[in-house]
């Protein structure tokens, strides 16, 4: 995610003076990946801020949180409902709210309120694996519209409905026999890159 | 502003790391202290850092020895893994080399009974990376079969005498002519003083920050890897790391 974010939004191209990025993390695995992403964005010299209202009790994910805190990545205590505040403060939003596993969560708080706000932001959204709130297969009507989608392992069916600017796949770690078994036919990754633009 | 991809001159030799701006070369105690702090204060897991370290090693190798540069018919690489974390780095490296189009083979004679290493071994095996039942008997055989050897035997915790089978392995490796890429410390070297009559690797991938032994490194390629050190930790130990290019996980020092 951070590598593809950097490819999609290289530092010199950002409109705001500071390379600020808002990373919105949901309560499960998708959110945890967002935490890892935020840490790498910090290493890449972006200025991430995290909104992580419902923290997972999983010890691994708790450690991810600690790593971010120790790297001086701020955690917001609330997400402004006033969308203009988000548009003004950040260059982009990383949507790590809900992934492919989410079904009931999207209707529940705090995800429902987050998604309602994100639907109206005017700055680019980078969605992690599945645009949050979309049905994994059917996609969405009236949900969030990300600018960039980073599919993890392989694209999900809803990615067919993706209308944004760039679609990346991050799945280079998949062993060859898993690729064959699920007939994934992945594209060739350039050089030593871990993401490829589709 | 950010510099583009180009090698930075490392400061090797007697003045290395002596000035306030110079890249620092760490002593063994410091290296261990930084490692401990990453685990206890920052709560990184060994798995996380080992994965990032191994990926750095494979990436550095791919930059210095691209598959097209091999004279063997396939880009065959022998990865020799020691009994500790350096060996674990080697297993991760082997897996990524496979994904980058190389044909790695692993020799892993002493395997710790821990889920981390068992998992890494399984991942390699499930990716059809062969594990040799015994070490090639002669240096000439290694030269014939492989275009590169990755030395993942001993790392920055190494102290004292070399136990078998690694003594014999290192003797053989000292006689091969194909290049050796050492992970973090050329195996058998004192972590601070080096070893004049020891292994002479062509490449060194220093992880986190170079150790003092690296000042005695005379090979062609010195890379820095392990791009996970938080800024506060870099400052605390005045590592003076040069900036990595863009999103690369390695930095070529020489």
Coordinates of C-alpha atoms in Angstrom, one line a residue:
Chain A
X1 CA 0.0 0.0 0.0
X2 CA 2.6 2.6 0.9
X3 CA 4.7 1.7 -2.2
X4 CA 1.7 2.1 -4.5
X5 CA 0.6 5.3 -2.6
X6 CA 4.0 6.7 -3.3
X7 CA 3.8 5.7 -7.0
X8 CA 0.4 7.2 -7.3
X9 CA 1.1 10.3 -5.2
X10 CA 4.9 11.0 -5.3
X11 CA 6.0 13.5 -2.7
X12 CA 6.9 16.4 -5.0
X13 CA 3.5 16.2 -6.6
X14 CA 1.4 16.8 -3.4
X15 CA -0.7 19.9 -3.4
X16 CA -0.4 20.7 0.3
X17 CA 2.9 22.1 1.7
X18 CA 3.2 19.2 4.2
X19 CA 2.9 15.6 2.9
X20 CA 0.0 14.8 5.1
X21 CA -2.1 11.7 4.7
X22 CA -5.0 10.5 6.8
X23 CA -5.1 6.8 7.4
X24 CA -8.6 5.6 8.5
X25 CA -8.4 2.1 10.1
X26 CA -11.3 -0.2 10.8
X27 CA -11.6 -2.7 13.6
X28 CA -10.3 -5.8 11.8
X29 CA -7.5 -7.0 9.5
X30 CA -8.0 -4.3 6.9
X31 CA -7.4 -1.7 9.7
X32 CA -4.3 -3.5 10.9
X33 CA -2.9 -3.4 7.4
X34 CA -3.6 0.3 7.5
X35 CA -1.5 0.6 10.6
X36 CA 1.4 -1.1 8.9
X37 CA 0.9 1.2 5.9
X38 CA 1.0 4.3 8.1
X39 CA 4.3 3.2 9.6
X40 CA 5.9 2.7 6.2
X41 CA 4.5 6.0 5.0
X42 CA 6.3 7.6 7.9
X43 CA 9.5 5.9 6.9
X44 CA 9.0 7.2 3.4
X45 CA 8.8 10.8 4.8
X46 CA 5.1 11.3 4.5
X47 CA 3.2 12.7 7.6
X48 CA 0.5 10.2 8.3
X49 CA -2.2 10.7 10.9
X50 CA -4.3 7.7 12.0
X51 CA -8.0 7.5 12.9
X52 CA -8.5 4.2 14.6
X53 CA -11.7 4.4 16.7
X54 CA -12.3 0.7 17.5
X55 CA -9.0 -1.0 18.3
X56 CA -8.6 -4.7 17.9
X57 CA -7.7 -6.7 21.0
X58 CA -5.4 -8.9 18.9
X59 CA -1.9 -8.7 20.4
X60 CA -0.3 -8.5 16.9
X61 CA -2.5 -5.5 16.0
X62 CA -1.9 -3.9 19.4
X63 CA 1.8 -4.1 18.7
X64 CA 1.3 -2.4 15.3
X65 CA -0.5 0.4 17.2
X66 CA 2.5 0.7 19.6
X67 CA 4.9 0.9 16.7
X68 CA 3.0 3.7 15.2
X69 CA 2.7 5.6 18.5
X70 CA 6.4 5.2 19.1
X71 CA 7.1 6.6 15.7
X72 CA 5.2 9.8 16.7
X73 CA 2.3 9.2 14.3
X74 CA -0.7 11.0 15.8
X75 CA -3.9 9.3 16.4
X76 CA -7.1 11.4 16.0
X77 CA -9.6 11.1 18.8
X78 CA -12.5 11.8 16.4
X79 CA -13.0 12.2 12.7
X80 CA -14.3 15.6 11.7
X81 CA -17.8 15.4 10.2
X82 CA -17.1 18.7 8.6
X83 CA -15.6 17.3 5.4
X84 CA -13.9 20.6 4.5
X85 CA -11.6 20.2 7.5
X86 CA -10.4 16.9 6.1
X87 CA -10.0 18.3 2.5
X88 CA -7.9 21.2 3.9
X89 CA -5.7 19.2 6.2
X90 CA -4.7 16.2 4.2
X91 CA -3.5 15.4 0.6
X92 CA -5.1 12.0 0.5
X93 CA -7.0 9.5 2.6
X94 CA -6.0 5.8 3.0
X95 CA -9.2 3.8 3.4
X96 CA -8.3 0.8 5.5
X97 CA -11.8 0.5 7.1
X98 CA -13.3 -2.7 5.7
X99 CA -11.9 -5.4 3.6
X100 CA -13.2 -8.5 1.9
X101 CA -14.4 -10.2 5.0
X102 CA -16.7 -7.5 6.3
X103 CA -20.4 -8.0 6.0
X104 CA -22.2 -6.9 9.1
X105 CA -19.6 -4.4 10.2
X106 CA -20.4 -1.8 7.6
X107 CA -23.8 -1.1 8.9
X108 CA -22.6 -0.7 12.5
X109 CA -20.8 2.2 14.1
X110 CA -18.3 3.6 13.9
X111 CA -17.9 2.3 10.3
X112 CA -21.2 3.6 9.1
X113 CA -20.4 7.2 10.2
X114 CA -16.9 7.0 8.8
X115 CA -18.1 5.9 5.5
X116 CA -20.8 8.6 5.4
X117 CA -18.0 11.2 5.8
X118 CA -15.6 9.6 3.4
X119 CA -18.2 9.6 0.7
X120 CA -18.0 13.4 0.6
X121 CA -14.3 14.1 0.8
X122 CA -12.9 15.8 -2.3
X123 CA -9.3 14.7 -1.8
X124 CA -8.2 11.4 -3.3
X125 CA -8.9 8.1 -1.5
X126 CA -6.7 5.1 -1.7
X127 CA -8.7 2.0 -0.8
X128 CA -7.0 -1.1 0.6
X129 CA -8.3 -4.3 -1.1
X130 CA -12.0 -3.4 -1.3
X131 CA -13.4 0.1 -1.3
X132 CA -15.0 0.1 2.2
X133 CA -18.7 -0.5 2.2
X134 CA -18.7 -2.1 -1.2
X135 CA -20.1 -5.6 -1.7
X136 CA -17.1 -7.7 -2.4
X137 CA -18.6 -9.1 -5.5
X138 CA -21.3 -6.7 -6.7
X139 CA -19.6 -3.4 -5.9
X140 CA -21.5 -0.4 -4.8
X141 CA -23.9 2.2 -5.9
X142 CA -23.6 5.4 -3.9
X143 CA -20.7 4.2 -1.8
X144 CA -17.2 5.7 -1.6
X145 CA -15.4 6.4 -4.9
X146 CA -11.7 5.8 -4.4
X147 CA -9.1 7.3 -6.7
X148 CA -6.7 4.4 -6.3
X149 CA -7.4 0.8 -5.4
X150 CA -4.7 -1.6 -4.1
X151 CA -5.9 -5.2 -4.4
X152 CA -4.2 -7.5 -2.0
X153 CA -3.2 -10.9 -3.3
X154 CA -5.6 -10.7 -6.3
X155 CA -8.4 -8.3 -7.3
X156 CA -11.8 -9.1 -5.9
X157 CA -14.8 -9.2 -8.2
X158 CA -16.0 -5.7 -7.2
X159 CA -12.8 -4.3 -8.7
X160 CA -14.5 -4.6 -12.0
X161 CA -16.7 -1.7 -10.9
X162 CA -13.7 0.4 -9.9
X163 CA -13.7 3.7 -11.9
X164 CA -10.8 5.5 -10.3
X165 CA -7.4 6.5 -11.7
X166 CA -5.1 3.6 -10.8
X167 CA -5.5 0.0 -9.8
X168 CA -2.5 -1.8 -8.3
X169 CA -2.1 -5.4 -7.3
X170 CA 0.1 -6.3 -4.3
X171 CA 0.4 -10.1 -4.4
X172 CA 3.9 -10.9 -5.2
X173 CA 4.2 -13.0 -2.1
X174 CA 1.7 -15.6 -3.4
X175 CA 3.4 -19.0 -4.0
X176 CA 3.2 -20.3 -7.5
X177 CA 1.1 -23.3 -6.6
X178 CA -1.5 -21.1 -4.9
X179 CA -1.7 -18.9 -8.0
X180 CA -2.2 -22.0 -10.2
X181 CA -4.8 -23.6 -7.8
X182 CA -7.0 -20.5 -7.9
X183 CA -6.2 -19.7 -11.5
X184 CA -5.1 -16.2 -10.6
X185 CA -3.0 -15.5 -13.7
X186 CA -1.3 -12.6 -12.1
X187 CA 0.6 -10.0 -14.1
X188 CA 4.4 -9.9 -14.2
X189 CA 5.9 -7.7 -11.5
X190 CA 8.6 -5.4 -12.7
X191 CA 12.1 -6.0 -11.3
X192 CA 11.9 -6.3 -7.5
X193 CA 8.7 -4.3 -7.2
X194 CA 6.1 -5.6 -4.8
X195 CA 3.2 -3.9 -6.6
X196 CA 2.2 -3.7 -10.2
X197 CA -0.2 -1.3 -11.9
X198 CA -3.0 -2.9 -13.8
Chain B
X1 CA 15.3 17.4 -1.4
X2 CA 15.4 13.7 -2.0
X3 CA 18.3 12.4 -3.9
X4 CA 17.5 10.0 -6.8
X5 CA 19.0 6.5 -7.0
X6 CA 22.7 6.8 -6.9
X7 CA 25.3 5.2 -4.7
X8 CA 26.4 7.3 -1.8
X9 CA 30.1 7.3 -0.9
X10 CA 30.5 5.5 2.4
X11 CA 33.2 6.6 4.6
X12 CA 35.4 3.6 5.0
X13 CA 38.8 3.5 6.6
X14 CA 40.2 5.1 9.7
X15 CA 38.1 8.2 9.6
X16 CA 34.8 6.3 9.1
X17 CA 32.1 7.5 11.4
X18 CA 34.3 9.8 13.3
X19 CA 32.7 13.1 12.3
X20 CA 29.3 14.2 13.4
X21 CA 27.8 13.8 10.0
X22 CA 29.5 10.5 9.0
X23 CA 27.7 7.2 8.7
X24 CA 28.4 5.4 12.0
X25 CA 29.7 1.9 12.2
X26 CA 28.4 0.1 15.3
X27 CA 30.1 -1.9 17.9
X28 CA 28.6 -5.3 18.9
X29 CA 27.1 -4.1 22.1
X30 CA 25.4 -1.1 20.4
X31 CA 24.0 -3.3 17.7
X32 CA 22.5 -5.6 20.3
X33 CA 21.1 -2.7 22.2
X34 CA 19.4 -1.2 19.2
X35 CA 17.9 -4.6 18.4
X36 CA 16.6 -5.0 21.9
X37 CA 15.1 -1.6 21.8
X38 CA 13.2 -2.4 18.6
X39 CA 11.7 -5.4 20.3
X40 CA 11.1 -4.2 23.8
X41 CA 10.3 -0.5 23.3
X42 CA 8.9 -0.4 19.8
X43 CA 7.2 -3.8 20.0
X44 CA 8.4 -5.0 16.7
X45 CA 8.2 -8.8 16.3
X46 CA 11.2 -10.8 15.2
X47 CA 9.1 -12.0 12.3
X48 CA 8.4 -8.5 11.1
X49 CA 12.0 -7.4 11.1
X50 CA 13.3 -10.7 9.7
X51 CA 10.9 -10.4 6.8
X52 CA 12.0 -6.9 6.0
X53 CA 15.7 -7.8 6.4
X54 CA 15.5 -10.8 4.2
X55 CA 13.6 -8.8 1.6
X56 CA 16.4 -6.2 1.6
X57 CA 19.0 -8.8 1.1
X58 CA 17.2 -10.3 -1.9
X59 CA 16.6 -6.8 -3.4
X60 CA 20.3 -5.9 -3.0
X61 CA 21.3 -9.1 -4.6
X62 CA 18.9 -8.5 -7.5
X63 CA 20.4 -5.1 -8.1
X64 CA 24.1 -6.2 -8.0
X65 CA 23.7 -9.6 -9.7
X66 CA 20.6 -9.5 -12.0
X67 CA 19.6 -12.9 -13.3
X68 CA 20.9 -12.0 -16.8
X69 CA 24.4 -11.6 -15.4
X70 CA 24.8 -15.2 -14.4
X71 CA 27.1 -17.4 -16.5
X72 CA 25.4 -20.6 -15.3
X73 CA 22.5 -21.7 -17.5
X74 CA 20.0 -20.8 -14.7
X75 CA 20.5 -18.1 -12.1
X76 CA 21.4 -20.7 -9.4
X77 CA 22.1 -19.4 -6.0
X78 CA 23.3 -21.4 -2.9
X79 CA 22.0 -20.0 0.4
X80 CA 23.9 -21.2 3.4
X81 CA 21.9 -20.7 6.6
X82 CA 23.3 -20.8 10.1
X83 CA 21.7 -21.8 13.4
X84 CA 20.3 -18.4 14.4
X85 CA 18.6 -15.3 13.2
X86 CA 21.1 -14.7 10.4
X87 CA 20.0 -18.1 9.1
X88 CA 16.4 -16.9 9.3
X89 CA 17.3 -13.8 7.3
X90 CA 18.7 -16.3 4.7
X91 CA 15.5 -18.3 4.5
X92 CA 13.5 -15.1 3.9
X93 CA 16.0 -14.0 1.3
X94 CA 15.9 -17.4 -0.5
X95 CA 12.1 -17.1 -0.7
X96 CA 12.2 -13.6 -2.2
X97 CA 15.0 -14.6 -4.6
X98 CA 12.7 -17.3 -5.9
X99 CA 10.0 -14.7 -6.5
X100 CA 12.5 -12.5 -8.3
X101 CA 13.3 -15.3 -10.8
X102 CA 16.4 -16.9 -9.3
X103 CA 16.8 -20.6 -8.5
X104 CA 17.9 -20.7 -4.9
X105 CA 19.0 -23.9 -3.1
X106 CA 19.3 -23.9 0.7
X107 CA 21.8 -25.6 3.0
X108 CA 20.4 -25.5 6.5
X109 CA 22.2 -28.0 8.7
X110 CA 21.2 -26.7 12.2
X111 CA 17.6 -25.8 12.5
X112 CA 16.2 -24.2 15.7
X113 CA 13.1 -25.9 17.2
X114 CA 11.0 -22.7 17.0
X115 CA 7.8 -22.0 15.1
X116 CA 9.4 -19.0 13.4
X117 CA 12.2 -21.0 11.7
X118 CA 9.9 -24.0 11.1
X119 CA 7.5 -21.7 9.3
X120 CA 10.2 -20.1 7.2
X121 CA 11.5 -23.5 6.2
X122 CA 8.0 -24.7 5.2
X123 CA 7.4 -21.6 3.1
X124 CA 10.6 -22.3 1.2
X125 CA 9.8 -26.0 0.8
X126 CA 6.3 -25.2 -0.4
X127 CA 7.9 -22.9 -3.0
X128 CA 10.0 -25.8 -4.3
X129 CA 13.2 -24.5 -3.0
X130 CA 15.4 -27.6 -2.5
X131 CA 17.2 -28.2 0.8
X132 CA 20.5 -30.0 0.3
X133 CA 21.1 -33.0 2.5
X134 CA 24.8 -32.3 2.6
X135 CA 27.2 -29.5 1.8
X136 CA 29.0 -29.7 -1.5
X137 CA 32.2 -31.5 -0.8
X138 CA 34.5 -29.3 -2.8
X139 CA 34.8 -25.6 -3.7
X140 CA 35.0 -26.5 -7.4
X141 CA 31.6 -28.2 -7.2
X142 CA 30.0 -25.0 -5.8
X143 CA 31.7 -23.0 -8.6
X144 CA 30.2 -25.3 -11.2
X145 CA 26.7 -25.4 -9.9
X146 CA 26.0 -21.9 -8.6
X147 CA 26.6 -18.3 -9.8
X148 CA 26.4 -16.8 -6.3
X149 CA 26.5 -17.9 -2.7
X150 CA 24.6 -16.2 0.1
X151 CA 26.4 -16.3 3.4
X152 CA 23.6 -16.3 6.1
X153 CA 25.6 -18.2 8.7
X154 CA 26.6 -15.8 11.5
X155 CA 25.4 -12.3 12.3
X156 CA 26.1 -9.5 14.7
X157 CA 25.7 -11.7 17.8
X158 CA 28.6 -14.0 16.8
X159 CA 31.3 -14.4 19.4
X160 CA 34.0 -16.9 20.0
X161 CA 34.8 -20.1 18.2
X162 CA 33.1 -21.5 15.1
X163 CA 31.4 -24.8 15.8
X164 CA 31.0 -27.5 13.3
X165 CA 29.8 -28.0 10.7
X166 CA 30.3 -24.3 10.0
X167 CA 34.1 -24.4 10.4
X168 CA 34.4 -26.8 7.4
X169 CA 31.8 -24.9 5.5
X170 CA 33.6 -21.7 5.9
X171 CA 36.9 -23.3 4.8
X172 CA 35.2 -24.5 1.6
X173 CA 33.6 -21.1 1.0
X174 CA 37.0 -19.4 1.4
X175 CA 38.2 -21.3 -1.6
X176 CA 35.3 -20.7 -4.1
X177 CA 35.6 -18.3 -6.9
X178 CA 32.0 -17.4 -7.4
X179 CA 30.9 -14.2 -5.5
X180 CA 29.7 -14.4 -1.9
X181 CA 27.0 -12.0 -0.6
X182 CA 27.2 -11.9 3.2
X183 CA 24.2 -10.9 5.3
X184 CA 25.1 -8.3 7.9
X185 CA 28.5 -9.7 8.9
X186 CA 30.9 -11.9 6.8
X187 CA 30.6 -15.1 8.7
X188 CA 33.5 -16.0 10.9
X189 CA 34.6 -12.4 11.2
X190 CA 34.9 -10.7 14.5
X191 CA 31.9 -8.3 14.5
X192 CA 34.2 -5.3 15.3
X193 CA 37.7 -6.3 14.1
X194 CA 37.0 -8.4 11.0
X195 CA 39.2 -11.3 10.0
X196 CA 42.1 -10.7 7.6
X197 CA 42.4 -14.4 6.6
X198 CA 38.7 -15.1 6.7
X199 CA 35.9 -15.1 4.1
X200 CA 36.2 -12.4 1.5
X201 CA 32.7 -11.6 0.3
X202 CA 32.1 -9.6 -2.9
X203 CA 28.9 -8.1 -1.4
X204 CA 27.9 -7.1 2.1
X205 CA 24.4 -6.2 3.1
X206 CA 24.5 -4.3 6.4
X207 CA 21.2 -4.5 8.2
X208 CA 19.9 -1.5 10.2
X209 CA 23.4 0.2 10.2
X210 CA 26.9 -1.1 9.3
X211 CA 28.9 -2.7 12.1
X212 CA 32.6 -2.0 12.7
X213 CA 33.6 -5.1 10.8
X214 CA 32.3 -3.4 7.7
X215 CA 35.2 -1.1 7.8
X216 CA 37.4 -4.0 6.8
X217 CA 35.1 -5.0 3.9
X218 CA 37.0 -5.0 0.7
X219 CA 34.4 -6.4 -1.8
X220 CA 32.7 -4.5 -4.6
X221 CA 29.2 -4.0 -3.2
X222 CA 28.2 -2.6 0.2
X223 CA 24.4 -2.2 0.6
X224 CA 22.4 -1.0 3.6
X225 CA 19.1 -2.8 4.2
X226 CA 16.5 -3.1 7.0
X227 CA 14.6 0.2 6.3
X228 CA 12.6 0.1 9.5
X229 CA 14.6 2.1 12.0
X230 CA 12.4 4.8 13.4
X231 CA 13.8 8.4 13.3
X232 CA 13.9 8.7 17.0
X233 CA 16.1 5.6 17.3
X234 CA 18.4 6.8 14.6
X235 CA 18.8 10.1 16.5
X236 CA 19.3 8.4 19.8
X237 CA 22.2 6.4 18.4
X238 CA 23.4 9.1 16.0
X239 CA 23.4 6.6 13.2
X240 CA 23.6 9.3 10.5
X241 CA 22.0 7.0 7.9
X242 CA 22.0 8.5 4.5
X243 CA 18.5 8.8 2.9
X244 CA 17.2 5.7 1.1
X245 CA 16.0 6.4 -2.5
X246 CA 12.2 6.8 -2.7
X247 CA 10.5 3.6 -1.6
X248 CA 13.5 1.3 -2.0
X249 CA 14.3 -1.0 0.8
X250 CA 18.0 -0.9 0.1
X251 CA 20.6 1.8 -0.3
X252 CA 23.8 1.2 -2.1
X253 CA 26.7 2.6 -0.1
X254 CA 29.5 1.5 -2.5

